[in-house]
mmCIF file of C-alpha atoms in Angstrom:
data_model
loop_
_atom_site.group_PDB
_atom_site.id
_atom_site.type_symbol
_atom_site.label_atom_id
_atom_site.label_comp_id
_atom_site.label_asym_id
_atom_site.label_seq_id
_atom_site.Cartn_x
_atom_site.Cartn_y
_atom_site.Cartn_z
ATOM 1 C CA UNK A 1 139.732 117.001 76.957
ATOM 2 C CA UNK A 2 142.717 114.257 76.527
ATOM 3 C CA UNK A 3 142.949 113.681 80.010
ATOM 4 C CA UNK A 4 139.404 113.036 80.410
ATOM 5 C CA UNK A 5 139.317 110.566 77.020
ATOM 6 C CA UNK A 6 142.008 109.089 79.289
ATOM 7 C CA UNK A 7 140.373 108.943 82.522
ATOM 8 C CA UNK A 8 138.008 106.330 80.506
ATOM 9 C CA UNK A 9 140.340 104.064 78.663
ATOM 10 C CA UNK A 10 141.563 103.730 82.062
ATOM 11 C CA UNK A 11 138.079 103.390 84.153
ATOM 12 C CA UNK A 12 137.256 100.716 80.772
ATOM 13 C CA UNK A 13 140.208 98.961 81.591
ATOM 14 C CA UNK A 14 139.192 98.235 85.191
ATOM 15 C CA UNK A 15 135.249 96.553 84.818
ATOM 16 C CA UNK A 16 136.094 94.452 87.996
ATOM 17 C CA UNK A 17 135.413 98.094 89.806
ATOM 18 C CA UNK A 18 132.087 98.034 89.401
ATOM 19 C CA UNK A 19 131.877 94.638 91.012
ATOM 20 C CA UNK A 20 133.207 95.811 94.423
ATOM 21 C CA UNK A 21 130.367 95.770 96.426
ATOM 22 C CA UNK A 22 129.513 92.059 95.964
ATOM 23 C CA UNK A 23 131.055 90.228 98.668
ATOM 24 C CA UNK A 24 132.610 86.575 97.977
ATOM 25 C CA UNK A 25 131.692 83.468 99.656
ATOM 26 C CA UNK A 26 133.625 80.668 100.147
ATOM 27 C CA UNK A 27 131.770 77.318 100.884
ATOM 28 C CA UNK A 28 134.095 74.325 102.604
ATOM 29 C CA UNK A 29 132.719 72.028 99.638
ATOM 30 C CA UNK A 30 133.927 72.747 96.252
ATOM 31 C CA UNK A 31 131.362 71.193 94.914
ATOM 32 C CA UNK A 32 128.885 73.705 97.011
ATOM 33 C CA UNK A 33 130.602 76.022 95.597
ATOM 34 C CA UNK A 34 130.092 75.536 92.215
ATOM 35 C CA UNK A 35 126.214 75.576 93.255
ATOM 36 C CA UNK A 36 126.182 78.536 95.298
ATOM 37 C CA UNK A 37 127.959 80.655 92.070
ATOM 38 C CA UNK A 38 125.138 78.867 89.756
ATOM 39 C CA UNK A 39 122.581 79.555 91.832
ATOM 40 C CA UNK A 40 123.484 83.428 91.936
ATOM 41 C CA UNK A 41 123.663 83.732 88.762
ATOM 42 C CA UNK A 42 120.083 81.789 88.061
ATOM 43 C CA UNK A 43 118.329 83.814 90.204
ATOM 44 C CA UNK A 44 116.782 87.200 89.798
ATOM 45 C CA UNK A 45 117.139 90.476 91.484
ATOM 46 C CA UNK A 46 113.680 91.366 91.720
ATOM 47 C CA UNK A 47 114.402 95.142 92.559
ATOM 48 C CA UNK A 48 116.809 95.959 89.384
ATOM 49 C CA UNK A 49 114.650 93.924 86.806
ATOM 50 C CA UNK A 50 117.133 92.038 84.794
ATOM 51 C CA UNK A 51 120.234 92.048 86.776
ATOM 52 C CA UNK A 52 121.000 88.065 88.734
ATOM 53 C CA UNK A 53 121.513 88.585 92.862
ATOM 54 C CA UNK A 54 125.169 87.235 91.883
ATOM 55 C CA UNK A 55 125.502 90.826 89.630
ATOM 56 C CA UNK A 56 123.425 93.308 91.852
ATOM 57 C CA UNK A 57 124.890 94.950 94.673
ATOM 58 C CA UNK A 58 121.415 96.004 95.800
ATOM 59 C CA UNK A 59 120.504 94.917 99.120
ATOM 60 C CA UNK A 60 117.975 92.538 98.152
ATOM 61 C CA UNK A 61 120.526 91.027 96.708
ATOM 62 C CA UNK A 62 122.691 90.633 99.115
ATOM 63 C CA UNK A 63 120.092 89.261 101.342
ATOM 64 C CA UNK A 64 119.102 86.703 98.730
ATOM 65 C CA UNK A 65 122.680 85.715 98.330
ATOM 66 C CA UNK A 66 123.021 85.297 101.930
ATOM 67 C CA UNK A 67 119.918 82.920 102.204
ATOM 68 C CA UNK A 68 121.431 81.137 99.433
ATOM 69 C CA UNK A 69 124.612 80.484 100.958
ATOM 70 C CA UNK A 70 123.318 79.635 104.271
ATOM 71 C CA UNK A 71 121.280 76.984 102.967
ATOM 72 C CA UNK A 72 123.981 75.242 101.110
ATOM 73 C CA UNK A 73 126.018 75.350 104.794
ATOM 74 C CA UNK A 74 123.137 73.671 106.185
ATOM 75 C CA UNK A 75 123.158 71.056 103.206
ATOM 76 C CA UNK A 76 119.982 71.858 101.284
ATOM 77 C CA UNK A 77 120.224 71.085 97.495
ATOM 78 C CA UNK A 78 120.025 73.216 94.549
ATOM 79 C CA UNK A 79 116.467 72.091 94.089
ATOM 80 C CA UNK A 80 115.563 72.959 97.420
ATOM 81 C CA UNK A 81 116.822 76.711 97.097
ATOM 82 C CA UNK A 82 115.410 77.503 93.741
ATOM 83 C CA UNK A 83 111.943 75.808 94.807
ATOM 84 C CA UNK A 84 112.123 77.677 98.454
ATOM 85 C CA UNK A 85 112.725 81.007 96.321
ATOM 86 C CA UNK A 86 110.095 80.444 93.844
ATOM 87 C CA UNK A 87 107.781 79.989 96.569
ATOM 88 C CA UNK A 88 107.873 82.923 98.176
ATOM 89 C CA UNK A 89 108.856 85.431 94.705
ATOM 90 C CA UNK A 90 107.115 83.143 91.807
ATOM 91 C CA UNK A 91 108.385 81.859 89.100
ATOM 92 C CA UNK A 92 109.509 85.361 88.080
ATOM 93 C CA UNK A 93 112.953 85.126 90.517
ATOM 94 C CA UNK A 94 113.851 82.361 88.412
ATOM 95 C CA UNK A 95 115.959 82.896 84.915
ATOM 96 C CA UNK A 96 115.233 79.038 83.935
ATOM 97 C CA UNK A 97 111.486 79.213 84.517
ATOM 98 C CA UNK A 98 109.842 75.287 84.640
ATOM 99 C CA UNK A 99 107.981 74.852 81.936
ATOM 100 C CA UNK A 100 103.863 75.167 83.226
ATOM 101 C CA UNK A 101 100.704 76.393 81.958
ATOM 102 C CA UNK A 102 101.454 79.485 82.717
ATOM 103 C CA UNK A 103 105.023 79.567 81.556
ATOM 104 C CA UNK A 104 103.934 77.570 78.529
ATOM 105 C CA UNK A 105 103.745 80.434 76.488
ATOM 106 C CA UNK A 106 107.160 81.607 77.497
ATOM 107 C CA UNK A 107 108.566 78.535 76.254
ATOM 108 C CA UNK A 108 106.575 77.919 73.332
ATOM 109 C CA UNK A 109 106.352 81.180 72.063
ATOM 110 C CA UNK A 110 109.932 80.986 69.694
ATOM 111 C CA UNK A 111 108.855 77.732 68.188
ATOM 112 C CA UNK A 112 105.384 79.220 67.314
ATOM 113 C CA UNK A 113 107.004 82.075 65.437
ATOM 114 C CA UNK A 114 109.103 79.806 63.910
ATOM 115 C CA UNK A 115 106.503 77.992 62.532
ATOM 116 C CA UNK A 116 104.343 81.129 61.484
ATOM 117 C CA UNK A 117 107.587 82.317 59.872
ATOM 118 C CA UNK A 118 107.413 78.777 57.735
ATOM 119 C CA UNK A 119 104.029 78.506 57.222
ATOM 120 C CA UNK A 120 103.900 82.280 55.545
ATOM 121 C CA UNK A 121 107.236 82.337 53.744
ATOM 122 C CA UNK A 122 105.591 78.892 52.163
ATOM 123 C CA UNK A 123 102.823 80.887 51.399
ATOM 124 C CA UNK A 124 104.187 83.568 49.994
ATOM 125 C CA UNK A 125 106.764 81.713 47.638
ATOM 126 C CA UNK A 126 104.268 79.427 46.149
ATOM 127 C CA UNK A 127 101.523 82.840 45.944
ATOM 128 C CA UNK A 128 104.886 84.256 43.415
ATOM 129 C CA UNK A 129 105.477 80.664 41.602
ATOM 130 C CA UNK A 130 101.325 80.662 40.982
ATOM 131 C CA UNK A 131 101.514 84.187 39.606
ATOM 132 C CA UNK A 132 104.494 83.733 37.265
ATOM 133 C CA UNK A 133 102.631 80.531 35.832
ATOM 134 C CA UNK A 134 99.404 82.630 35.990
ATOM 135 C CA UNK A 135 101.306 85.142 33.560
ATOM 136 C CA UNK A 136 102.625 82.816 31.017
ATOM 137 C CA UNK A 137 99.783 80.251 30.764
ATOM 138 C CA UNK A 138 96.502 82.168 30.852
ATOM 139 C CA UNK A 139 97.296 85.375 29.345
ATOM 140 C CA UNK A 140 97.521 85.408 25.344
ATOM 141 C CA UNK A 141 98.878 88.760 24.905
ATOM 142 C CA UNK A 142 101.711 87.784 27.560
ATOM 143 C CA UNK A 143 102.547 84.624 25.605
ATOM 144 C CA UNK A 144 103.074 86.301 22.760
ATOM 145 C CA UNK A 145 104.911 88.695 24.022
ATOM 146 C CA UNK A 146 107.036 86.064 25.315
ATOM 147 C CA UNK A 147 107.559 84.223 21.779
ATOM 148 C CA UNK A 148 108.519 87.571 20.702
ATOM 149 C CA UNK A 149 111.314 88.060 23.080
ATOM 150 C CA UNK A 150 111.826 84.642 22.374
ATOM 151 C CA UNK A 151 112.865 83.888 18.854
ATOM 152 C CA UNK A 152 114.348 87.689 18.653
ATOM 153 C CA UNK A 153 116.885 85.866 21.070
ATOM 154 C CA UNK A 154 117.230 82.906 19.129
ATOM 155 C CA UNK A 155 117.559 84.861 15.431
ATOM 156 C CA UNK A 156 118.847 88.054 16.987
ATOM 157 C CA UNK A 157 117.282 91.443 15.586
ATOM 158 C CA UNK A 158 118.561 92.000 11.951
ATOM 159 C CA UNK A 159 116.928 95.770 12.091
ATOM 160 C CA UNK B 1 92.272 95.221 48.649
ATOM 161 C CA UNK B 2 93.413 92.198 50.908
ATOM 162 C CA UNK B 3 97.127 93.437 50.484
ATOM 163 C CA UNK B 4 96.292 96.628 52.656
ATOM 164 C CA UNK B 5 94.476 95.343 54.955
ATOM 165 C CA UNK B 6 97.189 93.037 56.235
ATOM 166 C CA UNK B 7 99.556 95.453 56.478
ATOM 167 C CA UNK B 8 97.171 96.914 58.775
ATOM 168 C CA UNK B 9 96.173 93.803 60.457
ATOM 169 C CA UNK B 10 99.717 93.882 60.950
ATOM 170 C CA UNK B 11 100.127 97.135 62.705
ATOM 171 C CA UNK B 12 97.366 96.871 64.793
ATOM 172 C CA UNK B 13 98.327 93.721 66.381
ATOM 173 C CA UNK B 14 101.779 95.108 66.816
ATOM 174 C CA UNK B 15 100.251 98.046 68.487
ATOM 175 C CA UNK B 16 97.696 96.103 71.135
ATOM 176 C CA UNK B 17 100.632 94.217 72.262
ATOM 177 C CA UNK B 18 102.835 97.593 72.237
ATOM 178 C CA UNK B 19 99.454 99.181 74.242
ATOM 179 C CA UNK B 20 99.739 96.142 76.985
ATOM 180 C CA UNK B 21 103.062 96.462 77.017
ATOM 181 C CA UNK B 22 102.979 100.482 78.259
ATOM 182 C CA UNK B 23 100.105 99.079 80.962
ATOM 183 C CA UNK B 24 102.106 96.530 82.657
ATOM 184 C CA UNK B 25 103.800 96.696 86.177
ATOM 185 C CA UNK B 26 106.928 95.463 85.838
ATOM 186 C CA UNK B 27 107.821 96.330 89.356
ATOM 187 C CA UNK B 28 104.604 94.255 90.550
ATOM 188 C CA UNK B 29 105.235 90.669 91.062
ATOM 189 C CA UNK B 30 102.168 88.780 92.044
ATOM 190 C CA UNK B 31 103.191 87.174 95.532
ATOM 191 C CA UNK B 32 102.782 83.513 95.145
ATOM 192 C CA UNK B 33 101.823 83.319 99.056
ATOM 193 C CA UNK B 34 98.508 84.365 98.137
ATOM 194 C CA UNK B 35 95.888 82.062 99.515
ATOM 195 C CA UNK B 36 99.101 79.989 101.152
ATOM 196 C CA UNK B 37 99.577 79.584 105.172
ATOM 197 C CA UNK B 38 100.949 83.004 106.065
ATOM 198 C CA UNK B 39 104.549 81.955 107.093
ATOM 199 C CA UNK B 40 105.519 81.760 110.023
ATOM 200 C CA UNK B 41 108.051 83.948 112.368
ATOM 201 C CA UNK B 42 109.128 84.292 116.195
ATOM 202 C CA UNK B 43 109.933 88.197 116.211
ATOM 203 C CA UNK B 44 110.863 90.159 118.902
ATOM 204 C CA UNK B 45 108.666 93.221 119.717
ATOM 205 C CA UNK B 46 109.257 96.616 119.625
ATOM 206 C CA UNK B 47 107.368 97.883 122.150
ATOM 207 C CA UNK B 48 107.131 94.642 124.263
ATOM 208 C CA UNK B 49 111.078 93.453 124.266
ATOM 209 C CA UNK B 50 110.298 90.592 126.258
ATOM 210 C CA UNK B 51 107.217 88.902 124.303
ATOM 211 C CA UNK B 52 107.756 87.402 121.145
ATOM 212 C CA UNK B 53 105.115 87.533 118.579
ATOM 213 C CA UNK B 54 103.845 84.811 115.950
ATOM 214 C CA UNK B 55 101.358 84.854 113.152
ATOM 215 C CA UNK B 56 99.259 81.630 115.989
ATOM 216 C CA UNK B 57 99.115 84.102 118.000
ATOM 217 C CA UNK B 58 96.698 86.205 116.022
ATOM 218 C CA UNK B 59 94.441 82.878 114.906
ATOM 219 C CA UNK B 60 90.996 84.434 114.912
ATOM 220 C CA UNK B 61 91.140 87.608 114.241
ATOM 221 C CA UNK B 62 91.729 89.324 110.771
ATOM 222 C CA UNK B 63 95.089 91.267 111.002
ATOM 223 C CA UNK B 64 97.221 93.286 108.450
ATOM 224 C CA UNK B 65 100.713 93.048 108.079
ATOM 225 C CA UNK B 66 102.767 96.403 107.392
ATOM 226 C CA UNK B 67 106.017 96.317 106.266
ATOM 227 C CA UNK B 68 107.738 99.935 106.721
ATOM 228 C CA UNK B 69 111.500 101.137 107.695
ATOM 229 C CA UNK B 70 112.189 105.032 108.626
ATOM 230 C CA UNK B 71 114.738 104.654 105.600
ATOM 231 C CA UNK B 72 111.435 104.449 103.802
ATOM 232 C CA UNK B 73 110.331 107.836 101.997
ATOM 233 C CA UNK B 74 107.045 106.483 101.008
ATOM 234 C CA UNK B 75 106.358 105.004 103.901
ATOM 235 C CA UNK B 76 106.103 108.128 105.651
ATOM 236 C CA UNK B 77 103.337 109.132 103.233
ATOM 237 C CA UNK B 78 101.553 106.390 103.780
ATOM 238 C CA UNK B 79 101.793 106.754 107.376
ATOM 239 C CA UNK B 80 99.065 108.892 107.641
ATOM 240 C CA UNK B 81 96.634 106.691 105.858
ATOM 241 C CA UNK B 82 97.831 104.118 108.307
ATOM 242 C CA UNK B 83 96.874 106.140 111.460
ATOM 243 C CA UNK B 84 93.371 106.776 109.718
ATOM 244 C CA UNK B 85 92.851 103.238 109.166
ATOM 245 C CA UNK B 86 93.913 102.464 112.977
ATOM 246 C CA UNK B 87 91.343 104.843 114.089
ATOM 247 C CA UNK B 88 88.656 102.707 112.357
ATOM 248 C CA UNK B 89 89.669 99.604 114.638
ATOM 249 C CA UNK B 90 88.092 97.066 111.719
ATOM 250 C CA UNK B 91 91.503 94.715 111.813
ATOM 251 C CA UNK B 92 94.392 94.420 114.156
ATOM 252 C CA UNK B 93 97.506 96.054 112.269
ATOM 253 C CA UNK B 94 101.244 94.233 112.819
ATOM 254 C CA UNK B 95 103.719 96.920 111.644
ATOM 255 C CA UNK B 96 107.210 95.149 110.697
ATOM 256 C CA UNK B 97 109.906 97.079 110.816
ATOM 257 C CA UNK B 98 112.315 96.127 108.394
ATOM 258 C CA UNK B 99 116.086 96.537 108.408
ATOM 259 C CA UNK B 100 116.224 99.330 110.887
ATOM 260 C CA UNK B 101 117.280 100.089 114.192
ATOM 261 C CA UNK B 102 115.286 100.164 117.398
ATOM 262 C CA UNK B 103 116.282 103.604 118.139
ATOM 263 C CA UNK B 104 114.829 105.218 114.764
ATOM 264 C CA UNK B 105 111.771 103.240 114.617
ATOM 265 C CA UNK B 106 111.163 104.222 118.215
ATOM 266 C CA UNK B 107 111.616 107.738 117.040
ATOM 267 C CA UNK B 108 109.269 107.320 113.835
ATOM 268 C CA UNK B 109 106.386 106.455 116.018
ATOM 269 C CA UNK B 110 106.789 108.920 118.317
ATOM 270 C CA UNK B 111 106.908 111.653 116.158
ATOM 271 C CA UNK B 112 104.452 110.396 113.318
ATOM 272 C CA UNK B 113 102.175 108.433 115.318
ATOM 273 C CA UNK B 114 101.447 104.688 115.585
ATOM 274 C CA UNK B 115 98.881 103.058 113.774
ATOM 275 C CA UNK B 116 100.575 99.053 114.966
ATOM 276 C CA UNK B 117 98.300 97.135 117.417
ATOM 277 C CA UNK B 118 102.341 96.003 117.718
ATOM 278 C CA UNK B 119 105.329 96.295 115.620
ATOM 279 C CA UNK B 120 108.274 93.389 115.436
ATOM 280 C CA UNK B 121 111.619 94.433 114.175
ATOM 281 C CA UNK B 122 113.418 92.256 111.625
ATOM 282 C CA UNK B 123 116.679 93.841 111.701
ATOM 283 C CA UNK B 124 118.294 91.721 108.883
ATOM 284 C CA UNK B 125 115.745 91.612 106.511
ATOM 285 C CA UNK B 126 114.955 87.581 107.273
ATOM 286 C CA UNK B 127 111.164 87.891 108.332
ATOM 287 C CA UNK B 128 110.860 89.875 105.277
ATOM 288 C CA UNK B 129 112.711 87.457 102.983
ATOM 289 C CA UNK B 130 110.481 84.771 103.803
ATOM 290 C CA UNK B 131 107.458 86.654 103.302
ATOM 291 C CA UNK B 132 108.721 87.623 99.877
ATOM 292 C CA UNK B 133 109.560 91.093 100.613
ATOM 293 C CA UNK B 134 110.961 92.962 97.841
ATOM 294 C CA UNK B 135 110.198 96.590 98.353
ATOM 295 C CA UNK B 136 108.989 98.905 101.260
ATOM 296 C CA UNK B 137 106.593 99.846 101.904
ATOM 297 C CA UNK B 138 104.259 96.474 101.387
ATOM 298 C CA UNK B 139 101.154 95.344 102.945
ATOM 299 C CA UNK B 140 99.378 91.690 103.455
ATOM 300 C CA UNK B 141 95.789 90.915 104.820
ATOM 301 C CA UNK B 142 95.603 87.489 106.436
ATOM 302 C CA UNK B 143 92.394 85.776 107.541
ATOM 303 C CA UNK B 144 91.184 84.587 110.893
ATOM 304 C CA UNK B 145 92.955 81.238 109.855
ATOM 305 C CA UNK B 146 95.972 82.344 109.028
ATOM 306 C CA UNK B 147 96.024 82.677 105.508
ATOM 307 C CA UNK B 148 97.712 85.757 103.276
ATOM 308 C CA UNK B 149 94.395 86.403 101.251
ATOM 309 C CA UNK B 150 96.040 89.782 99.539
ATOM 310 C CA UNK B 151 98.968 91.858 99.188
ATOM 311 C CA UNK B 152 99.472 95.280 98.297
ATOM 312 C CA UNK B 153 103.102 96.615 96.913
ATOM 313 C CA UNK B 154 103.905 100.180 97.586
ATOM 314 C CA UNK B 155 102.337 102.779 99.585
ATOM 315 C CA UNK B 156 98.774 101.967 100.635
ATOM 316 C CA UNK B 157 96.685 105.315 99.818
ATOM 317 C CA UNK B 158 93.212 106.286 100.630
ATOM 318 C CA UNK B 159 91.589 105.014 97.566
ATOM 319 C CA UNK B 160 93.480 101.217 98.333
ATOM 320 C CA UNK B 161 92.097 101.730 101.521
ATOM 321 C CA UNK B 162 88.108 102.556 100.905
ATOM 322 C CA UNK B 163 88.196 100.282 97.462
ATOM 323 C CA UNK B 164 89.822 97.564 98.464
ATOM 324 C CA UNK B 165 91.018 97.247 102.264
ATOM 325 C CA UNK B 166 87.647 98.100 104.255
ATOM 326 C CA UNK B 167 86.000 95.843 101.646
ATOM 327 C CA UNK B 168 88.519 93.106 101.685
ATOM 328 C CA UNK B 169 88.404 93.799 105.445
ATOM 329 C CA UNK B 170 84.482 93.236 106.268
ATOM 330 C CA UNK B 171 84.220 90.329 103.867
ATOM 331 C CA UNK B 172 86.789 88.655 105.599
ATOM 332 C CA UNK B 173 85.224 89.397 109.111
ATOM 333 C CA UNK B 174 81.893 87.503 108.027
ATOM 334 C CA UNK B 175 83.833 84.178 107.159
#
């Protein structure tokens, strides 16, 4: 039992393990290089859903890394890539979809919950302010239920 | 009254999204070479080392694109539907054979049959890449001008085949 608690303190200490079966690439440009590790990690693996091609050691992956990297050697730009991927995967292989009428949803989506989150919290405070006047102005027993509780404050109860 | 029903309102929303959400494909992505110039490849032959094969070759005729590996457990399933589609002779059928050696594929359609009017080998995945291959088995129709006019993910079955495929198939013929 302790040596197995063990065994994964020391497997937790080591996460770079699970990274050993992505290969690195060096590119003779630094500044390529920069790209290339962007790029990886702004593209999707399509086959393990919500994993980038820079995280995935699936083949796929590997593949798309590959293609990456040999376009940067033969001195395509970032926008070239991402627009040569999207056209043959969609939109979909990209994690910084452009904003389109089909993506507009996508994008505009938080914004339109944040304003339905307004709009109804507005709602629903002034609904409560409405009520509370509601109670004191148009109901007579209320009221005087109210001056009650009112000048027993002020004069205190003497019972 | 109104403050139960939009509780309800509520839920049932909630639950027609939750409903489409269960329904969806994740693994299906819509290939956006639909209706695009099939791209285009020089491959190497299985069969035929010495010819090379390119989608202007096959200008004119209707022509399916399989893409299958021996690696491939559902592509031997599928297999069989393939040979009873061949038999039909309605379209010419390309069989790619994706990431895998010579020597197995060889084997494959000796043993299983072969459905391919001819099958080019893409070794390191590249043909397959640029067609947007994600998964194998996966089929495309193109047109007699070249054009990827469908494409199916995952094994094609009999039903894909008489609903879709024959269908797809004739119409495509008549243009």
């Amino acid at each position: 039992m302790k040596i197995k608690f063990l065994l994964i303190i020391l497997l937790l200490l080591f996460p770079q393990l699970s990274n050993a079966a992505i290969e690195s690439r060096e590119l003779a440009n630094p500044e390529q290089q920069v790209i290339y590790e962007n790029l990886i990690s702004e593209l999707r693996c399509l086959v393990c859903q919500n994993q980038t091609i820079g995280e995935s050691n699936a083949d796929l992956a590997s593949d798309l890394r590959r293609q990456v990297y040999e376009m940067l050697q033969q001195g395509q730009s970032k926008q070239d890539i991402l627009l040569y991927m999207a056209n043959r995967y969609g939109d979909f292989v990209l994690y910084n979809p452009p904003f389109k009428a089909k993506t507009s949803l996508l994008w505009l989506g938080p914004v339109l919950f944040l304003v339905g989150g307004l709009i109804s919290a507005f709602l629903f405070i002034r609904h409560k302010k409405q009520n509370k006047l509601l109670l004191l102005e148009d109901n007579p027993e209320q009221t005087e239920k109210l001056e009650k509780i009112r000048s027993l404050l002020n004069t205190g109860d003497r019972s | 009254m109104v403050k139960y029903i939009i509780p309800l309102l509520l839920f049932s929303i909630l639950s027609i999204f939750l409903a489409i959400g269960l329904n969806l494909k994740p693994n299906e992505i819509p290939s956006p070479l639909i209706n695009t110039q099939a791209p285009p490849f020089n491959a190497d032959q299985l069969q035929n080392p010495l010819q090379k094969l390119s989608p202007t070759d096959l200008k004119g005729q209707v022509w399916l694109l399989n893409v299958w590996a021996s690696w491939c457990s559902s592509c031997r399933e599928e297999h069989k539907v393939l040979n009873h589609l061949a038999q039909q002779k309605m379209a010419v059928i390309v069989g790619l054979n994706y990431k895998d050696s010579n020597e197995a594929a060889n084997n494959w359609l000796n043993t299983l049959g072969n459905p391919y009017t001819t099958t080019i080998v893409d070794p390191e995945g590249r043909i397959g890449l640029d067609w947007g291959v994600y998964g194998v088995p996966e089929t495309f129709v193109i047109d007699k001008q070249g054009i990827v006019r469908h494409k199916l993910t995952g094994p094609v079955t009999d039903d894909n085949v008489q609903q879709l495929l024959i269908p797809l198939i004739k119409q495509l013929q008549m243009e």
